[in-house]
Tab-separated table of C-alpha atoms in Angstrom:
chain	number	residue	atom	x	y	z
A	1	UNK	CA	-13.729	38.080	-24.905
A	2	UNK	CA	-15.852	36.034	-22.412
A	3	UNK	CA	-13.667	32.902	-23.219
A	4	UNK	CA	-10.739	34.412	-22.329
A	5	UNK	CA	-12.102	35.497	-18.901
A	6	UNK	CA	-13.190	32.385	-17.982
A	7	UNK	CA	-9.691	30.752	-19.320
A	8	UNK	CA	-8.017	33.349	-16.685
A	9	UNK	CA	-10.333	32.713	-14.098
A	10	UNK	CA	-9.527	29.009	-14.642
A	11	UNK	CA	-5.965	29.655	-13.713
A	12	UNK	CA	-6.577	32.248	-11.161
A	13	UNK	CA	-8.509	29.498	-9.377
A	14	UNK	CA	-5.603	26.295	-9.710
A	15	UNK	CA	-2.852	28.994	-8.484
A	16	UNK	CA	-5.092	29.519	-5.775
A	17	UNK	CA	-5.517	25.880	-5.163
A	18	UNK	CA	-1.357	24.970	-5.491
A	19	UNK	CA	-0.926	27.971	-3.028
A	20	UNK	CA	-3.190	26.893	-0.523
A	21	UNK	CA	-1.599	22.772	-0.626
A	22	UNK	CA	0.820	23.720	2.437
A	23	UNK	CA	2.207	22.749	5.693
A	24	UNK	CA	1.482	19.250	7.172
A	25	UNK	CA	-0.437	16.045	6.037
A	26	UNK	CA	-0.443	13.028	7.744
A	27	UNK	CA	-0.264	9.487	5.467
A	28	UNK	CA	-0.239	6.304	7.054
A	29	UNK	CA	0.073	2.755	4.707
A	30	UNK	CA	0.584	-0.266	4.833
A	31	UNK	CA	4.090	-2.190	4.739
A	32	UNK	CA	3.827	-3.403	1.044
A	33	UNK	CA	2.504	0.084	-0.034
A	34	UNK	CA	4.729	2.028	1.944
A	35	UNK	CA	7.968	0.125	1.020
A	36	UNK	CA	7.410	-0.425	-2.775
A	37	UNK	CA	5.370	2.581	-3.812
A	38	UNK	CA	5.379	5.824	-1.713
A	39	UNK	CA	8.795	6.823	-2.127
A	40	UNK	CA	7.699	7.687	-6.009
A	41	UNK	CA	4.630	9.054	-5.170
A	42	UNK	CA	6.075	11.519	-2.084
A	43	UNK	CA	8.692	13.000	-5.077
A	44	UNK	CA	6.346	14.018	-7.453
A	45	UNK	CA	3.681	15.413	-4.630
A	46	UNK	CA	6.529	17.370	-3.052
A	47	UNK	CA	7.573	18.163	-6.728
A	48	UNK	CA	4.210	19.633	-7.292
A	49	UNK	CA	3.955	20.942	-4.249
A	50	UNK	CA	6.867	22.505	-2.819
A	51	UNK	CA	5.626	23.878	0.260
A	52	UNK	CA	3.466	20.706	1.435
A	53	UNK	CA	5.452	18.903	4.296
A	54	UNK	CA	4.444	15.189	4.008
A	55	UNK	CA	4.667	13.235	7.060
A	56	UNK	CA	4.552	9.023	6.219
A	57	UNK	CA	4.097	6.145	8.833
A	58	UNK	CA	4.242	2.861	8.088
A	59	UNK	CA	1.640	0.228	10.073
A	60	UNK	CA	-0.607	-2.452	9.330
A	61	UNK	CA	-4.088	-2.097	7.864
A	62	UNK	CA	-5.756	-2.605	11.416
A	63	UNK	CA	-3.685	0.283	12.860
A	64	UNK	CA	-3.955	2.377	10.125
A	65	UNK	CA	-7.986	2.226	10.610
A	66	UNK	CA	-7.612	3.253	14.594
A	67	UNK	CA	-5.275	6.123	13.620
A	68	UNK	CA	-8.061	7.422	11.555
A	69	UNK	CA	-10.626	7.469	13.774
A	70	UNK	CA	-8.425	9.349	16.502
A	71	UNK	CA	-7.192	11.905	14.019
A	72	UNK	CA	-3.556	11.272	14.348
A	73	UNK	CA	-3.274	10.783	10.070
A	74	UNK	CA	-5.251	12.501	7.361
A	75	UNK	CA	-5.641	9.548	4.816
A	76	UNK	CA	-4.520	5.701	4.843
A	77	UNK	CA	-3.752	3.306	2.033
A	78	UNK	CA	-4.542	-0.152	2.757
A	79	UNK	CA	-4.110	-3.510	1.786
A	80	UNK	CA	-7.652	-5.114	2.279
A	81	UNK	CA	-11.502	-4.495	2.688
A	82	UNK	CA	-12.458	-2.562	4.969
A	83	UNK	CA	-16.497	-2.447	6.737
A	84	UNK	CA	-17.213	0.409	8.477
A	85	UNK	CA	-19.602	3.178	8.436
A	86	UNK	CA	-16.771	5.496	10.391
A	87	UNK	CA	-14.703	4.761	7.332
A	88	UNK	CA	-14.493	5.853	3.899
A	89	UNK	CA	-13.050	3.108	1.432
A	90	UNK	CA	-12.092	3.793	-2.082
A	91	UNK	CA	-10.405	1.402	-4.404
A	92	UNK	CA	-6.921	2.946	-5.467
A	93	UNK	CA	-5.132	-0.110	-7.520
A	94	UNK	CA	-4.945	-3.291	-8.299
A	95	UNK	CA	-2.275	-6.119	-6.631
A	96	UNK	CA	-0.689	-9.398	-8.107
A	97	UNK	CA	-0.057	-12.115	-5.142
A	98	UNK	CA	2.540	-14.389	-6.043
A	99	UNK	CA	4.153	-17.822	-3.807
A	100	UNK	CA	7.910	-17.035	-3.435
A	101	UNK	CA	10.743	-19.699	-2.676
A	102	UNK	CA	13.857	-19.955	-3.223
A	103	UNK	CA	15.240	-21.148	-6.449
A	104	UNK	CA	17.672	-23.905	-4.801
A	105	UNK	CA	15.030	-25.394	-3.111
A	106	UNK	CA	13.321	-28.366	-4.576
A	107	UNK	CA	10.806	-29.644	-1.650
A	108	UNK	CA	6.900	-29.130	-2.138
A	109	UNK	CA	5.710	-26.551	-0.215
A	110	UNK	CA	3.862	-29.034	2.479
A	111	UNK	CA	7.459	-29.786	3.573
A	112	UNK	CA	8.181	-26.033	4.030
A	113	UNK	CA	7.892	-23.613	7.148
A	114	UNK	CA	6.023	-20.549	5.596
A	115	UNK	CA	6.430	-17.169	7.005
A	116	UNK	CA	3.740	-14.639	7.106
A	117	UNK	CA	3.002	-11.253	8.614
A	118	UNK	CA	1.474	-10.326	11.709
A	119	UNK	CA	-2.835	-10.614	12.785
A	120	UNK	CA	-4.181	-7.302	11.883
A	121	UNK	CA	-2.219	-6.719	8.580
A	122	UNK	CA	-3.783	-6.688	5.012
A	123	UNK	CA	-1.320	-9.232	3.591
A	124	UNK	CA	-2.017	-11.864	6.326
A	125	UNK	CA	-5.793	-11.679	5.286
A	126	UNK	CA	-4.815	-13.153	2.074
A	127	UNK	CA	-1.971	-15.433	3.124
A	128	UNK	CA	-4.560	-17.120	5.295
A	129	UNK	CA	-7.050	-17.033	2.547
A	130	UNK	CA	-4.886	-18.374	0.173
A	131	UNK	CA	-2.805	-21.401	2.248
A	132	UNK	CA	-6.389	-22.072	3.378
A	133	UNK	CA	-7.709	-22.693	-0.425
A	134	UNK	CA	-4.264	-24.486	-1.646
A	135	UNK	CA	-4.887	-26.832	1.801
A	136	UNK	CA	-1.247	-25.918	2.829
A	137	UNK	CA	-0.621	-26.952	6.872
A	138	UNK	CA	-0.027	-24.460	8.508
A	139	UNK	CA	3.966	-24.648	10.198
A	140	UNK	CA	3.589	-20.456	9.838
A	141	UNK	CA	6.380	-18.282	10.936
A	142	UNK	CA	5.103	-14.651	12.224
A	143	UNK	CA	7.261	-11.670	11.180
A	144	UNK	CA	6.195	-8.458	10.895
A	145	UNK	CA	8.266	-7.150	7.825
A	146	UNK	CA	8.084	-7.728	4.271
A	147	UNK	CA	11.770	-7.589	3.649
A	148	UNK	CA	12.950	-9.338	6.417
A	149	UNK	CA	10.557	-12.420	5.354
A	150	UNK	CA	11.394	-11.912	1.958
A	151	UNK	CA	15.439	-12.000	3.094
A	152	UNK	CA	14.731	-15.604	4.778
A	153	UNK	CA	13.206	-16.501	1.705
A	154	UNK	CA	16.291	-16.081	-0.123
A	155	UNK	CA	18.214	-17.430	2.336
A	156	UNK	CA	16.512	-20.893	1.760
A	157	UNK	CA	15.050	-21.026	4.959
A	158	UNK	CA	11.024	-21.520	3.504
A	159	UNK	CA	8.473	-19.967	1.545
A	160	UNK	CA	6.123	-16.696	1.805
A	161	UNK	CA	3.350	-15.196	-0.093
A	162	UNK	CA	3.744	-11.790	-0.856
A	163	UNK	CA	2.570	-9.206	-3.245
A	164	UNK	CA	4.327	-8.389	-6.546
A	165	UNK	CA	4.962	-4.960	-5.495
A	166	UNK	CA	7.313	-6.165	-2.739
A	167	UNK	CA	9.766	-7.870	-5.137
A	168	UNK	CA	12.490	-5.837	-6.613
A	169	UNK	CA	14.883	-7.103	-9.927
A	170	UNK	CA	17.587	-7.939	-7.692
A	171	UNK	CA	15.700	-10.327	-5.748
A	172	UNK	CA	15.025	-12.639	-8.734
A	173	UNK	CA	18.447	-13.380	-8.932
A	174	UNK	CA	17.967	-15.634	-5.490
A	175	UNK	CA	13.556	-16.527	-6.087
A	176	UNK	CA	11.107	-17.976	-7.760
A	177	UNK	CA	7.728	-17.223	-8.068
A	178	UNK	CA	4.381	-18.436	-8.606
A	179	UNK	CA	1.902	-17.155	-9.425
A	180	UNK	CA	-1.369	-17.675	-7.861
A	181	UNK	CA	-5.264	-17.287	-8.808
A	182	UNK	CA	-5.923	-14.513	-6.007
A	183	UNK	CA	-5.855	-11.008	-6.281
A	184	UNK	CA	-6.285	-8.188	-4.393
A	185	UNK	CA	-6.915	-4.129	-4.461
A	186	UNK	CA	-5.020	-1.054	-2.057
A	187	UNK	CA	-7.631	1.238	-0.828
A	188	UNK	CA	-7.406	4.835	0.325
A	189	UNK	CA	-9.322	5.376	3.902
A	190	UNK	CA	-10.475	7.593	5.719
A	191	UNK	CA	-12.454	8.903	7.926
A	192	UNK	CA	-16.063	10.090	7.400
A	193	UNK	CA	-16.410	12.882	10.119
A	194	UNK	CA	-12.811	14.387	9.090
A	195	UNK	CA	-13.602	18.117	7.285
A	196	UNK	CA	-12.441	18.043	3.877
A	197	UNK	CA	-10.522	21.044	3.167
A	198	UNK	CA	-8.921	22.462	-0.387
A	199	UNK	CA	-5.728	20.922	0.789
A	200	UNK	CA	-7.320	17.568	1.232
A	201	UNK	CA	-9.374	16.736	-1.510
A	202	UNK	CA	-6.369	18.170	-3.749
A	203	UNK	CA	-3.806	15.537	-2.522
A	204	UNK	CA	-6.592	12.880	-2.742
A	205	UNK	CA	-7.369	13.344	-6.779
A	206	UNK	CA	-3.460	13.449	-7.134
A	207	UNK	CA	-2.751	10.202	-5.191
A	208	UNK	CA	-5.997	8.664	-7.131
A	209	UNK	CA	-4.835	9.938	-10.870
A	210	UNK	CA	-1.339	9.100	-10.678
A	211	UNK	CA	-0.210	5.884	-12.007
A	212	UNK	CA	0.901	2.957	-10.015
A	213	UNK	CA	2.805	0.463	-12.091
């Protein structure tokens, strides 16, 4: 019957898509994303999609935009807004910020060195946003790593404002955390002039449709 046909021309045409979701793509995210979600998300793609060969790098939001516009990734997931008319920006989740010290340490914050990430990165743009609105000085510590801050942290050497994502079970046993009235949104980039092949637009609705938690 005609129903039938079209149910195996359905399938005909998502085998043909899963076959053609092979050889290299190019992913490049931010610190928070790449160290507390991607490992999840590159084991079911690679699940799915046994012959795809994912390459990940892991930079801040401001590099992640430059590497798109010279071609050297296929897609970017970011930590902040991004205006550009080079760029394609799509909202992918939603992010919890949360003040993190360490549970020994009784001082207010104003008496605390804070450590936050590098110029350029997508958790920096809030840090600043948020010490600015909470009229914290500013005795700031750069580091460019999430776990290494989040290590001195523990070690009772200040305080840091990171996301929620960034904090695993284990670290609770050494923090606590505040939470704070400032949220914020990953995006997946990228760039408006790239051709959007099968492969492409495949491993984008998969990224978009699978559930961060």
């Amino acid at each position: 019957c005609q129903l039938a046909l079209l149910d195996e021309q359905l399938h005909t045409r998502i085998n043909a898509n899963k076959e053609e979701v092979k050889g290299k793509f190019v992913i490049g995210t931010s610190h928070t994303f790449g160290q507390s979600k991607l490992l999840d998300l590159t084991l079911y793609l690679q699940t799915k999609y046994p012959n795809l060969n994912i390459h990940i790098y892991i930079y801040n939001s401001a590099d992640i935009i430059t590497h798109l516009k010279d071609y050297t990734i296929d897609l970017g997931i970011i930590e902040k807004p991004v205006i550009d008319d080079k760029i394609n920006s799509e909202v992918l989740t939603e992010d919890r910020l949360l003040i993190i010290k360490n549970k020994q340490n009784k001082k207010p914050l104003n008496e605390l060195r804070c450590y936050v990430r590098e110029t350029g990165s997508g958790i920096r743009y809030y840090q600043d946003k948020l010490l600015q609105q909470l009229n914290l000085p500013s005795r700031k510590v750069v580091i460019n790593d999430n776990q290494l801050i989040l290590e001195l942290v523990k070690q009772n050497m200040g305080y840091t404002i990171l996301s929620n994502f960034s904090i695993k079970s284990t670290d609770r046993k050494y923090i606590e955390t505040s939470e704070v009235d400032l949220y914020r949104n990953f995006f997946i980039v990228s760039n408006n002039s790239r051709y959007k092949t099968n492969k492409y637009n495949t491993i984008v609705d998969e990224i978009k449709k699978y559930g961060f938690k």
